[in-house]
mmCIF file of C-alpha atoms in Angstrom:
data_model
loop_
_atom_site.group_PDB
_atom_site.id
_atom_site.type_symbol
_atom_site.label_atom_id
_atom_site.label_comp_id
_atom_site.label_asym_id
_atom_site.label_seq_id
_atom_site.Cartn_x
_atom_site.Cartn_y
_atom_site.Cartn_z
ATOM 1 C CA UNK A 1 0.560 -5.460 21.603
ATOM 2 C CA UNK A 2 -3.068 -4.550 22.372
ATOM 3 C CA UNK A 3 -3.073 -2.662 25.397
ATOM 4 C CA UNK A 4 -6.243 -0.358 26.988
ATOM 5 C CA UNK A 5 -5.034 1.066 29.959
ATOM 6 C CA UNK A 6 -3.299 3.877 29.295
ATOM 7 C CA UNK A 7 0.483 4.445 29.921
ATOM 8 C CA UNK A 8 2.513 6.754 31.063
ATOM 9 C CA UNK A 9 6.324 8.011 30.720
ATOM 10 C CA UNK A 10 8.093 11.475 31.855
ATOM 11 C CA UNK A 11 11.344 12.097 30.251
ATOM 12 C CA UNK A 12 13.233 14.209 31.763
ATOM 13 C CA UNK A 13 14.649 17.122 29.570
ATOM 14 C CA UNK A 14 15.287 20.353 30.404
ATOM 15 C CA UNK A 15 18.598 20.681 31.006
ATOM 16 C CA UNK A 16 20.690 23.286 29.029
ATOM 17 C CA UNK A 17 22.612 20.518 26.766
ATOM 18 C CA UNK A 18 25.929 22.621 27.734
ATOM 19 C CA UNK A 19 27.938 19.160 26.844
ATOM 20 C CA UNK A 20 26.784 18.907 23.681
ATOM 21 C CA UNK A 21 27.479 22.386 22.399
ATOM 22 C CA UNK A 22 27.825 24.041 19.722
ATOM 23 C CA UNK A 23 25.235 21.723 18.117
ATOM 24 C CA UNK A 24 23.218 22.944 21.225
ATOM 25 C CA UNK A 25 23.559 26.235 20.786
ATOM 26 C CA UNK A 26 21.011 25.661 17.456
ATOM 27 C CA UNK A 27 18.775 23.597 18.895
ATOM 28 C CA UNK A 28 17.186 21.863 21.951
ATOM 29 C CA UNK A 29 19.141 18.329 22.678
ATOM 30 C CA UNK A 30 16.363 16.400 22.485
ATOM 31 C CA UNK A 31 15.800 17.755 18.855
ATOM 32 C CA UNK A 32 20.028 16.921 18.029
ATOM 33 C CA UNK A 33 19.465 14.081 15.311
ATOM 34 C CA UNK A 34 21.097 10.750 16.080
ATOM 35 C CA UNK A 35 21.641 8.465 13.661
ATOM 36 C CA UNK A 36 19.165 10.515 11.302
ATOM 37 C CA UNK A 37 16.363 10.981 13.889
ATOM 38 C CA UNK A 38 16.522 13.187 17.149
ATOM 39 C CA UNK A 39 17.404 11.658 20.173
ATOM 40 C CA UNK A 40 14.256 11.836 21.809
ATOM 41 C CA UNK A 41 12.186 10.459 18.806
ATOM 42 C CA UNK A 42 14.253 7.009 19.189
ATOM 43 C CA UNK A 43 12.757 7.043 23.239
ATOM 44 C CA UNK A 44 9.521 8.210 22.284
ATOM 45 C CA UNK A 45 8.952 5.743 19.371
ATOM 46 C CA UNK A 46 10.622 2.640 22.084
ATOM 47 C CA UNK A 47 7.948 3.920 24.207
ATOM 48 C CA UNK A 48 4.436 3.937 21.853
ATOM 49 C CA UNK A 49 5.852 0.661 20.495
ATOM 50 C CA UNK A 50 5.788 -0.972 24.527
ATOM 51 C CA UNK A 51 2.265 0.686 24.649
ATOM 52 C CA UNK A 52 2.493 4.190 26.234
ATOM 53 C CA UNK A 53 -0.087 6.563 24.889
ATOM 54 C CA UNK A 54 0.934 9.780 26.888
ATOM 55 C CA UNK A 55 4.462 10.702 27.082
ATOM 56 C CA UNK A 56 4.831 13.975 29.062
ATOM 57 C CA UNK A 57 8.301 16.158 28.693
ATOM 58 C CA UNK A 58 9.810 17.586 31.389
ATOM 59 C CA UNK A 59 11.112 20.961 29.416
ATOM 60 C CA UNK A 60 12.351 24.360 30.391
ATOM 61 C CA UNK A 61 15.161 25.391 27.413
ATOM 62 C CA UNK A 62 14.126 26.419 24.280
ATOM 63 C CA UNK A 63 10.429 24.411 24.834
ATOM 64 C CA UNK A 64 8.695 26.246 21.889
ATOM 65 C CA UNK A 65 10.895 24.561 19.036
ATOM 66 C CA UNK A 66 10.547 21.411 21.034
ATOM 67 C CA UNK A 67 6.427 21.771 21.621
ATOM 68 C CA UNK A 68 6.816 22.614 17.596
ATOM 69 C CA UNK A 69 8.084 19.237 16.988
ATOM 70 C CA UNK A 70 6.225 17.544 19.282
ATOM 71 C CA UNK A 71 2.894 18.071 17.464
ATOM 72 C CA UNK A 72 3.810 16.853 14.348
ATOM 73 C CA UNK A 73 4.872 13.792 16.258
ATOM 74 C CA UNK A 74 1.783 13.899 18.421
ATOM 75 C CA UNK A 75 -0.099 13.428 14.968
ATOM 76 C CA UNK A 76 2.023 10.962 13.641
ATOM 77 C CA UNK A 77 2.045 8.642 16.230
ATOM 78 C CA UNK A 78 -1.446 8.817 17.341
ATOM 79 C CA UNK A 79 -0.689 9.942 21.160
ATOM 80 C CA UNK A 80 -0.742 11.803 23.256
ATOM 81 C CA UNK A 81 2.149 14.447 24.486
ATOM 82 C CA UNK A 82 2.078 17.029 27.172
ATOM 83 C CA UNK A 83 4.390 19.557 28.537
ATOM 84 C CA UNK A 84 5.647 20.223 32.035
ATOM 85 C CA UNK A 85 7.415 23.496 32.081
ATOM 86 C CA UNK A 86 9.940 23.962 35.091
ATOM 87 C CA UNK A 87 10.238 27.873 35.836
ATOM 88 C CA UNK A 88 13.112 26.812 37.999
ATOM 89 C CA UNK A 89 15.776 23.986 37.696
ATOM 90 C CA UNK A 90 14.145 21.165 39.710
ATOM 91 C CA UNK A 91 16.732 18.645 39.620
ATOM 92 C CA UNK A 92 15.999 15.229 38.621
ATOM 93 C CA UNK A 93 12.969 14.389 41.224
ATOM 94 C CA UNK A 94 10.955 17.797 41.321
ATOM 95 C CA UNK A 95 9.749 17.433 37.681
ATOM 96 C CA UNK A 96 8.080 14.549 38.832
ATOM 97 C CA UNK A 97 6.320 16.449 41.612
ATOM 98 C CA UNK A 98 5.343 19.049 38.962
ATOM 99 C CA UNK A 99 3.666 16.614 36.527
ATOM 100 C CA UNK A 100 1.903 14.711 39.697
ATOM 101 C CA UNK A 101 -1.520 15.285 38.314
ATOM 102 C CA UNK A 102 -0.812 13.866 34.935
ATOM 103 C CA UNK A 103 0.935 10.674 36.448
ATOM 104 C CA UNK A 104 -1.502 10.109 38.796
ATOM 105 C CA UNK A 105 -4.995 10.090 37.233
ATOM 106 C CA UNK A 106 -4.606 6.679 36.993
ATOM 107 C CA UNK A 107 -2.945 3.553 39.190
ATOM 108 C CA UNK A 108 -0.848 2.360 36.286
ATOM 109 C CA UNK A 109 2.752 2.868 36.640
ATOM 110 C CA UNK A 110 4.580 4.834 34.803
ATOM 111 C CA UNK A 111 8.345 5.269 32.946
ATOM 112 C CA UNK A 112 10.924 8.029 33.551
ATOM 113 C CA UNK A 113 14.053 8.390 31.173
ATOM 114 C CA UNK A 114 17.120 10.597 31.182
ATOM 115 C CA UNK A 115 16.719 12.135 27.525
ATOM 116 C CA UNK A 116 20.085 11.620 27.209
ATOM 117 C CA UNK A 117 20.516 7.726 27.292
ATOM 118 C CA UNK A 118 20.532 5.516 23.852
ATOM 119 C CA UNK A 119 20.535 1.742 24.539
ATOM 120 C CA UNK A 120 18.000 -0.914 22.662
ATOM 121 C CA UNK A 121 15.301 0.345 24.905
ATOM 122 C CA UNK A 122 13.712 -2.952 27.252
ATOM 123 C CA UNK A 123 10.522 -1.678 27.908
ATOM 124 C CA UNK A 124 8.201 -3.924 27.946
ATOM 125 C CA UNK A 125 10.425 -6.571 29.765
ATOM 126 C CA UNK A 126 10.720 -3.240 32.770
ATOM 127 C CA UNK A 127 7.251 -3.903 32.834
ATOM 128 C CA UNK A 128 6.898 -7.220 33.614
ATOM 129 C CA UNK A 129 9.397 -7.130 36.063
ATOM 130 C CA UNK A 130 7.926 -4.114 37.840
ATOM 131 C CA UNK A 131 4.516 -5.734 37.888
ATOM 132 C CA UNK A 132 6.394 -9.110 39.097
ATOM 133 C CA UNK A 133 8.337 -8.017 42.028
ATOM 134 C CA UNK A 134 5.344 -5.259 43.135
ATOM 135 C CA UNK A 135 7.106 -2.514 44.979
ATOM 136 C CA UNK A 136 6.870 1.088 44.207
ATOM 137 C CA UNK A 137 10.048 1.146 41.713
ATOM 138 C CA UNK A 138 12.325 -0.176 39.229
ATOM 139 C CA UNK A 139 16.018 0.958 38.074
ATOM 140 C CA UNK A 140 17.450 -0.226 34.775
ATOM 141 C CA UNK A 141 21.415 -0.707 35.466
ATOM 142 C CA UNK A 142 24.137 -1.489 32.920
ATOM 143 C CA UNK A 143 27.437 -2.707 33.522
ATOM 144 C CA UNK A 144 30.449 -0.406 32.770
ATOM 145 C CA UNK A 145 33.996 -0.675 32.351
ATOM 146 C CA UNK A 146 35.013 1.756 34.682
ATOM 147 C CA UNK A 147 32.464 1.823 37.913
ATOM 148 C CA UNK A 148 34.925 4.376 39.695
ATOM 149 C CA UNK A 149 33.570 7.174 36.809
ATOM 150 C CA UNK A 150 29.955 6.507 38.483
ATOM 151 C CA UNK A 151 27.361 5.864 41.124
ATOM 152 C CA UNK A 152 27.258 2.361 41.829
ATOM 153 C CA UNK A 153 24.204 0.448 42.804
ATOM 154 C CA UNK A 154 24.487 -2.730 45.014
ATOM 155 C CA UNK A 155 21.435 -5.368 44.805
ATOM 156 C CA UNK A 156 20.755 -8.921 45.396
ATOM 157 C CA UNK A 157 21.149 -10.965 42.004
ATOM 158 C CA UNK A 158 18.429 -13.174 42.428
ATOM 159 C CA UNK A 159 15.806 -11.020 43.198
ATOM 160 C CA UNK A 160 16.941 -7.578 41.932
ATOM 161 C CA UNK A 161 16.843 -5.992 45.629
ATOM 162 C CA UNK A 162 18.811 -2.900 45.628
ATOM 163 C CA UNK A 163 20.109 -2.762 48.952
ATOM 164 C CA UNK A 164 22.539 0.478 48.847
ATOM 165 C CA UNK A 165 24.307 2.870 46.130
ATOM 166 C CA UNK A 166 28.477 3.640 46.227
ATOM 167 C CA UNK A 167 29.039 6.858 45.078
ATOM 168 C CA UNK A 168 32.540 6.541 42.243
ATOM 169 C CA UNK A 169 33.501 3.965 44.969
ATOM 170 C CA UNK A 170 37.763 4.112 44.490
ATOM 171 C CA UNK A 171 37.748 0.386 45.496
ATOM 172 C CA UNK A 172 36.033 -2.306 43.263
ATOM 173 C CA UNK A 173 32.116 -2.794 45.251
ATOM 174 C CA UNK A 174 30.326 -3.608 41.603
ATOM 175 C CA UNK A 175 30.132 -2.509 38.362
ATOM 176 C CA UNK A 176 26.777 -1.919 37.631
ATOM 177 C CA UNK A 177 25.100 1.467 37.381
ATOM 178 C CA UNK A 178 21.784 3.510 37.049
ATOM 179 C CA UNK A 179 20.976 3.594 33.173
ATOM 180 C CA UNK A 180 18.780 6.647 33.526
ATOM 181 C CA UNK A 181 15.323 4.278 32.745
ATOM 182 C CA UNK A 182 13.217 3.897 35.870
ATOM 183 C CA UNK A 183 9.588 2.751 36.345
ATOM 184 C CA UNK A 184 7.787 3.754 39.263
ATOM 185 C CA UNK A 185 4.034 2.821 40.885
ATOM 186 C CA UNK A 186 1.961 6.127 41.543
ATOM 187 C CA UNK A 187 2.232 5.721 44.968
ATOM 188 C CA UNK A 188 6.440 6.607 44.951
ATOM 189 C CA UNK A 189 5.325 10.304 44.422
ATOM 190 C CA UNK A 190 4.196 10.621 47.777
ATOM 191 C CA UNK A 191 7.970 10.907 48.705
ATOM 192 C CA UNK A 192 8.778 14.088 46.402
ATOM 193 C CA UNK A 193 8.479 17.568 47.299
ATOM 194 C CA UNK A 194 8.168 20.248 44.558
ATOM 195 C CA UNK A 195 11.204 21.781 45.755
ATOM 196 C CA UNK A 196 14.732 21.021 43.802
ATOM 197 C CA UNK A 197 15.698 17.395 44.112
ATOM 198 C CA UNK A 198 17.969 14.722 43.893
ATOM 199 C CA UNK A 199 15.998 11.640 43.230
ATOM 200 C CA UNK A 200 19.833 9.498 42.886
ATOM 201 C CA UNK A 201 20.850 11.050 46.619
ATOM 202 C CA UNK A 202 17.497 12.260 47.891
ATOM 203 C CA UNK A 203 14.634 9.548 47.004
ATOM 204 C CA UNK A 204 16.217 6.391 46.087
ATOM 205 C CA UNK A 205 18.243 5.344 49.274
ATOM 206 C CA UNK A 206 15.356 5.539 51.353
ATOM 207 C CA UNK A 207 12.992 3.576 48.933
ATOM 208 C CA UNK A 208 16.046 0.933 49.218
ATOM 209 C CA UNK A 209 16.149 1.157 53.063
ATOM 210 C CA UNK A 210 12.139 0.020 52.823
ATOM 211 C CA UNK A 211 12.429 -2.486 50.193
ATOM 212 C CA UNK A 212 11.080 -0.803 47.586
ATOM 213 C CA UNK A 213 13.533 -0.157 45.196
ATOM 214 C CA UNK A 214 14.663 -3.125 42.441
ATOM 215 C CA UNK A 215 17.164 -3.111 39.588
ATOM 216 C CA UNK A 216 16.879 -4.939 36.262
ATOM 217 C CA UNK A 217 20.029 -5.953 34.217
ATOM 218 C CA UNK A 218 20.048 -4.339 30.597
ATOM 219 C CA UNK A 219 20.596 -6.818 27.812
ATOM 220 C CA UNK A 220 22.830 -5.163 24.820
ATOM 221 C CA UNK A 221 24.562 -1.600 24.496
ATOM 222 C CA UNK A 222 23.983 0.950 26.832
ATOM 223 C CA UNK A 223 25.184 5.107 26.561
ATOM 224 C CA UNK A 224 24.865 8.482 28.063
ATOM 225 C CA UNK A 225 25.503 10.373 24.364
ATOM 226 C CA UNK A 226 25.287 14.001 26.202
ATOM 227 C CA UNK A 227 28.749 15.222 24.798
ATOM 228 C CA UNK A 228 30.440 14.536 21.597
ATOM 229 C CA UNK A 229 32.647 11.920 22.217
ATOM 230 C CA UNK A 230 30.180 9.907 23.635
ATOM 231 C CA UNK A 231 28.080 11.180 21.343
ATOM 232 C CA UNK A 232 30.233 9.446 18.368
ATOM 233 C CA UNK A 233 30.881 5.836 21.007
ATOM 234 C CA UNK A 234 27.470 5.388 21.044
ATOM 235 C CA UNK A 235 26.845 6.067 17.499
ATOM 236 C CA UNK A 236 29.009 3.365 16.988
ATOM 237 C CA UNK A 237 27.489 1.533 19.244
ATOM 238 C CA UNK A 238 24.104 2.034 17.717
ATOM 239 C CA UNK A 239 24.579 0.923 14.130
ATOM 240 C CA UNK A 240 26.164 -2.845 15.476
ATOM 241 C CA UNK A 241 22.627 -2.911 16.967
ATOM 242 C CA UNK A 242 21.294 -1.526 14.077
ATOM 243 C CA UNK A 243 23.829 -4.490 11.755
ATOM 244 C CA UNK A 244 22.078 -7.080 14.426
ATOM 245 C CA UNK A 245 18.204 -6.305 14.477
ATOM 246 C CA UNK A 246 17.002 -4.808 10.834
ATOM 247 C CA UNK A 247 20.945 -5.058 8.688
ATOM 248 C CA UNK A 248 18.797 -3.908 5.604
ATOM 249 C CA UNK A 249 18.956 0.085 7.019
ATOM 250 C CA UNK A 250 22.590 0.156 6.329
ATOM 251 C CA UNK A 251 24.520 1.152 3.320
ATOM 252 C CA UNK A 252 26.190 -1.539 1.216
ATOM 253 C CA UNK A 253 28.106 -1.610 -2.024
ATOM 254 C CA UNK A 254 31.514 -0.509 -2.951
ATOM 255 C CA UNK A 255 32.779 2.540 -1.356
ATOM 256 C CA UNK A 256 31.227 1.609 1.999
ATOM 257 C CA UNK A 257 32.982 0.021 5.077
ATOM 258 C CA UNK A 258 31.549 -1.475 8.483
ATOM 259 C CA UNK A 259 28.388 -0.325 9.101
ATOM 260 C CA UNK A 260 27.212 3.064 7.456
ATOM 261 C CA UNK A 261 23.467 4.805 7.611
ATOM 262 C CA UNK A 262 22.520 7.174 4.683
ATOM 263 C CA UNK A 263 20.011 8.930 4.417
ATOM 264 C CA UNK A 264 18.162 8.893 0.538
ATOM 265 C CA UNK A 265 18.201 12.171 -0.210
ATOM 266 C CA UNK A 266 22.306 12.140 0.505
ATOM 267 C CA UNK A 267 24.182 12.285 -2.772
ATOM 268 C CA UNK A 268 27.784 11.229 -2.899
ATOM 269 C CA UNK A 269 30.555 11.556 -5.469
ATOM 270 C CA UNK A 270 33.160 9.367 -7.531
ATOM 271 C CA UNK A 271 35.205 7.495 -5.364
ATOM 272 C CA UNK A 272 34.916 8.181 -2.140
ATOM 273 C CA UNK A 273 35.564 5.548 0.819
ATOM 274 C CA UNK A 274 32.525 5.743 3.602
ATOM 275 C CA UNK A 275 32.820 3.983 7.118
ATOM 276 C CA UNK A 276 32.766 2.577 9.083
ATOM 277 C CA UNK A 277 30.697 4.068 11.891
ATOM 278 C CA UNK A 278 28.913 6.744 10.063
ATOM 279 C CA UNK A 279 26.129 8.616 9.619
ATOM 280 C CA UNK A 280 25.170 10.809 6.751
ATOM 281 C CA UNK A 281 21.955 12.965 7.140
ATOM 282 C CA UNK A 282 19.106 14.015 4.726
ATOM 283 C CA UNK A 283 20.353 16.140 1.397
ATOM 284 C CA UNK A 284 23.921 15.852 2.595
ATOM 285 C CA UNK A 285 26.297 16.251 -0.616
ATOM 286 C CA UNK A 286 30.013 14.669 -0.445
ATOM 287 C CA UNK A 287 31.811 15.670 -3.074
ATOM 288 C CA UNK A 288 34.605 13.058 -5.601
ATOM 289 C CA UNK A 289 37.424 11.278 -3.101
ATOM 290 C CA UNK A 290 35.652 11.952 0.517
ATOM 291 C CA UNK A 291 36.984 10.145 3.664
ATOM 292 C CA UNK A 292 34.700 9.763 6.342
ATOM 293 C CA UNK A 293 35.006 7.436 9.209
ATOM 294 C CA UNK A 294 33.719 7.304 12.441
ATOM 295 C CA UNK A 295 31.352 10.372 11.889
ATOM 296 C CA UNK A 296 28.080 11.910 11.706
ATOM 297 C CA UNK A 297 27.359 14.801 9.246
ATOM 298 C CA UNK A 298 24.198 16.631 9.446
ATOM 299 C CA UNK A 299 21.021 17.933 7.193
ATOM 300 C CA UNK A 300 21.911 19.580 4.624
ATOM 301 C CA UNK A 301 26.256 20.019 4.961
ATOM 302 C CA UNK A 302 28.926 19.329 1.783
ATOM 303 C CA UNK A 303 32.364 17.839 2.153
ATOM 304 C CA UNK A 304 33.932 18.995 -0.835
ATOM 305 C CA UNK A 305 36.298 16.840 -2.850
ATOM 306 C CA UNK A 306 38.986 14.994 -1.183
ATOM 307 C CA UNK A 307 38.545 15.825 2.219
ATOM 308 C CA UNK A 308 39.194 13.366 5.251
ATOM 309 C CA UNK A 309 37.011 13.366 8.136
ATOM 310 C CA UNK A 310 37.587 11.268 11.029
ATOM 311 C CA UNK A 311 35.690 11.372 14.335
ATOM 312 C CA UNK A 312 33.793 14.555 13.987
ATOM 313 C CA UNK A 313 30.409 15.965 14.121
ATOM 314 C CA UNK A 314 29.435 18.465 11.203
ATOM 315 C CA UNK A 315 26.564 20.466 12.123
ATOM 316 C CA UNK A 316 23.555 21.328 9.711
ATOM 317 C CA UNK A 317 24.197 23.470 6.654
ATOM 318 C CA UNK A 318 27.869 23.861 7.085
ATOM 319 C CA UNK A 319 30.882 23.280 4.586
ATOM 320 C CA UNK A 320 33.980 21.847 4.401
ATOM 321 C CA UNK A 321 36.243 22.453 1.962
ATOM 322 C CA UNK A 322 38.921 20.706 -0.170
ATOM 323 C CA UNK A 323 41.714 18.643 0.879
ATOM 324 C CA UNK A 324 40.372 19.468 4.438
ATOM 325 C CA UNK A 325 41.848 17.346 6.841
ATOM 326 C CA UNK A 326 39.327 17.102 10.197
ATOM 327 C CA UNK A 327 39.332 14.578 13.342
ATOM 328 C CA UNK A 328 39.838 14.101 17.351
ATOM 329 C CA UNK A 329 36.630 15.212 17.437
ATOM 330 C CA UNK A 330 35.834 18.409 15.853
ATOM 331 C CA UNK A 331 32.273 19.518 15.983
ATOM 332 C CA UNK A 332 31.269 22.159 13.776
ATOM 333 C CA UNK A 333 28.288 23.930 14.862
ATOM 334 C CA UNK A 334 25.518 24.722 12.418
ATOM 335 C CA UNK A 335 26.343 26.852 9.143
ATOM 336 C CA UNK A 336 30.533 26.568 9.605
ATOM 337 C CA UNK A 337 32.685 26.995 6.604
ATOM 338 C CA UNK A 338 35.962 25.370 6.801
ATOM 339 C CA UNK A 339 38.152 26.579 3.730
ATOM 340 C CA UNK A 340 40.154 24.307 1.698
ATOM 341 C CA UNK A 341 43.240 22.646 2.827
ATOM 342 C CA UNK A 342 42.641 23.317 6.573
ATOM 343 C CA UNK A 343 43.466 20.972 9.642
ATOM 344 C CA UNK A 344 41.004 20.836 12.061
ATOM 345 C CA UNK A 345 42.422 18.765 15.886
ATOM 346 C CA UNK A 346 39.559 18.334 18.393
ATOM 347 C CA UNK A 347 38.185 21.933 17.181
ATOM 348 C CA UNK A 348 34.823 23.103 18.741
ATOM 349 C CA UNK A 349 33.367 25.585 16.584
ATOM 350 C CA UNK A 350 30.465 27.880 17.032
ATOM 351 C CA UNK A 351 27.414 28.549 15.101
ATOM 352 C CA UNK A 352 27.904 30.365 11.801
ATOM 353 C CA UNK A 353 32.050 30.794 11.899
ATOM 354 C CA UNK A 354 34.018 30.582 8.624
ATOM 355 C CA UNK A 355 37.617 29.162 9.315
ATOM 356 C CA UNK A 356 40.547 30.758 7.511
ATOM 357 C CA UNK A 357 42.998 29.182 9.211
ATOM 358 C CA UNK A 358 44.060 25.479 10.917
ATOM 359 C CA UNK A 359 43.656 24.512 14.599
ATOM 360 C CA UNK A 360 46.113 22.233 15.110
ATOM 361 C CA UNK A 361 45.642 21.578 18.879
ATOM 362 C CA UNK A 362 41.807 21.288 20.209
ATOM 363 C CA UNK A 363 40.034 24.773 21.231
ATOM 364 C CA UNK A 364 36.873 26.501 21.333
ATOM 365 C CA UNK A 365 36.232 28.807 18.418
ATOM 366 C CA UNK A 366 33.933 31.301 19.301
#
């Protein structure tokens, strides 16, 4: 796609990642790999591919592992990235007013994301139907199951018109919701103050009230991965997209269930029964008669032999040992040890921890 102006996106990330501890405690969210890459490399790379050259973060936790990063990426890709550092928390509109001068030395509009949200990212289609309709801004919305859980946002389906938002309405009003994926015209940032701000309660109704606000319908999968277990759903979720667009990525052969993503480097013993929905990171070692479903283990962890791991997250570097018998998701933080013959139900445990004994009912081990 040959493209010369040059495009924007701020993605929003400087929260603490408190939902996604322990794997938090290690390292920024954005940097938490995701199917093998970190979160924000699968929005960054979505965005470069639609044509943005500058991507500025929005950062104020942990920002000099995340700059780190961000140059070798800056390199690789061939753009540019820049970041905005909050000194305060300024809620989801003030970063905006923060980075003004570096969305607005042009008249192109630009993206925002929630660094949190993994879908099959639309954006070039955002763009044509932000350029089509002409008013200062665009909302991606998704439908969901359960609308109560949410903000609501009511439009017009023909033309995408959001007249009003339902905050977790208790009666059925819709069931489609903000997706965390805007796109907004230079001129919206007239509206912000750089001051702590809303832009869901503060901004958006009164762009609606004038007209100015229109949703677009996602296609596909759509999920806020910010805590574990929703971390895990929308792995799942993930690698059917992943089976749909490019099924070659995915481990096949026997041994291996459903879909399954390994990285190369993994090595992985004698008989052992992988899948489905899981993830194995870079230099990864599972050890004879493994059981892994519904999971994502980490750079650089073992399973030893005959262990049976079922909806968990195992951080980088840690261990688990025989006969171990893990799920309801546990999430080991980096560098556990779990000894052998151990069950682990819905444990949460710290950075650096050895386990000596079984959690049978879900806790926090600090």
């Amino acid at each position: 796609m040959c493209m010369t102006v040059l495009m924007k996106a701020l993605i929003l990330v400087g929260g603490y990642g408190t939902r996604l501890r322990p794997l938090t405690l290690s390292v920024p969210k954005p940097l938490v790999e995701f199917a093998n890459k970190p979160i924000l490399l699968h929005q960054v790379e979505a965005l470069v591919k639609a044509g943005v050259n500058h991507v500025i973060l929005a950062v104020s936790y942990m920002s000099d592992l995340l700059e780190r990063e961000m140059r070798v990426q800056e390199e690789r890709l061939g753009i540019r990235i820049s970041l905005s550092h909050e000194k305060e928390p300024l809620g989801t509109a003030g970063p905006l007013a923060l980075a003004r001068d570096l969305l607005t030395d042009n008249d192109e509009p630009f993206f925002v994301l929630n660094s949190d949200v993994i879908c099959d990212f639309p954006f070039e289609d955002m763009l044509k139907f932000h350029k089509h309709h002409g008013r200062e801004g665009t909302i991606v919305v998704t439908k969901v199951e359960e609308p109560s859980k949410y903000g609501v946002v009511m439009y017009e389906v023909e033309s995408g018109r959001i007249h009003r938002f339902v905050e977790k309405p208790q009666v059925f009003v819709s069931n489609k919701i903000n997706a965390g994926m805007y796109i907004f015209s230079p001129t919206m940032l007239k509206r912000i103050k750089l001051r702590p701000t809303s832009i869901e309660k503060e901004i958006f109704p009164f762009m609606a009230e004038e007209n100015h606000l229109y949703a677009m319908e996602l296609q596909g999968f759509w999920m806020d991965i910010g805590q574990p277990k929703d971390f895990l759903t929308g792995m799942c979720m993930y690698l059917q997209s992943v089976r749909q667009h490019t099924p070659d990525r995915l481990k096949t052969g026997p041994g291996f269930l459903g879909n399954v993503l390994v990285d190369p480097t993994a090595q992985i013993g004698e008989n052992c029964t992988i899948g489905p929905n899981v993830t194995i990171g870079a230099g990864v070692v599972l050890e004879d008669g493994v059981r892994i479903k519904r999971c994502t283990v980490l750079k650089g962890s073992r399973v030893r032999s005959h262990s049976w791991l079922e909806s968990c997250i195992v951080g980088w570097s840690s261990s688990v040992g025989q006969w171990v018998r893990m799920e309801n998701v546990t999430v080991l933080g980096e560098d556990v040890i779990v000894n052998d013959e151990l069950y682990l139900n819905g444990a949460n445990v710290l950075p650096h921890k050895s386990i000596t004994d079984s959690v049978p009912e879900p806790r926090i081990i600090m």
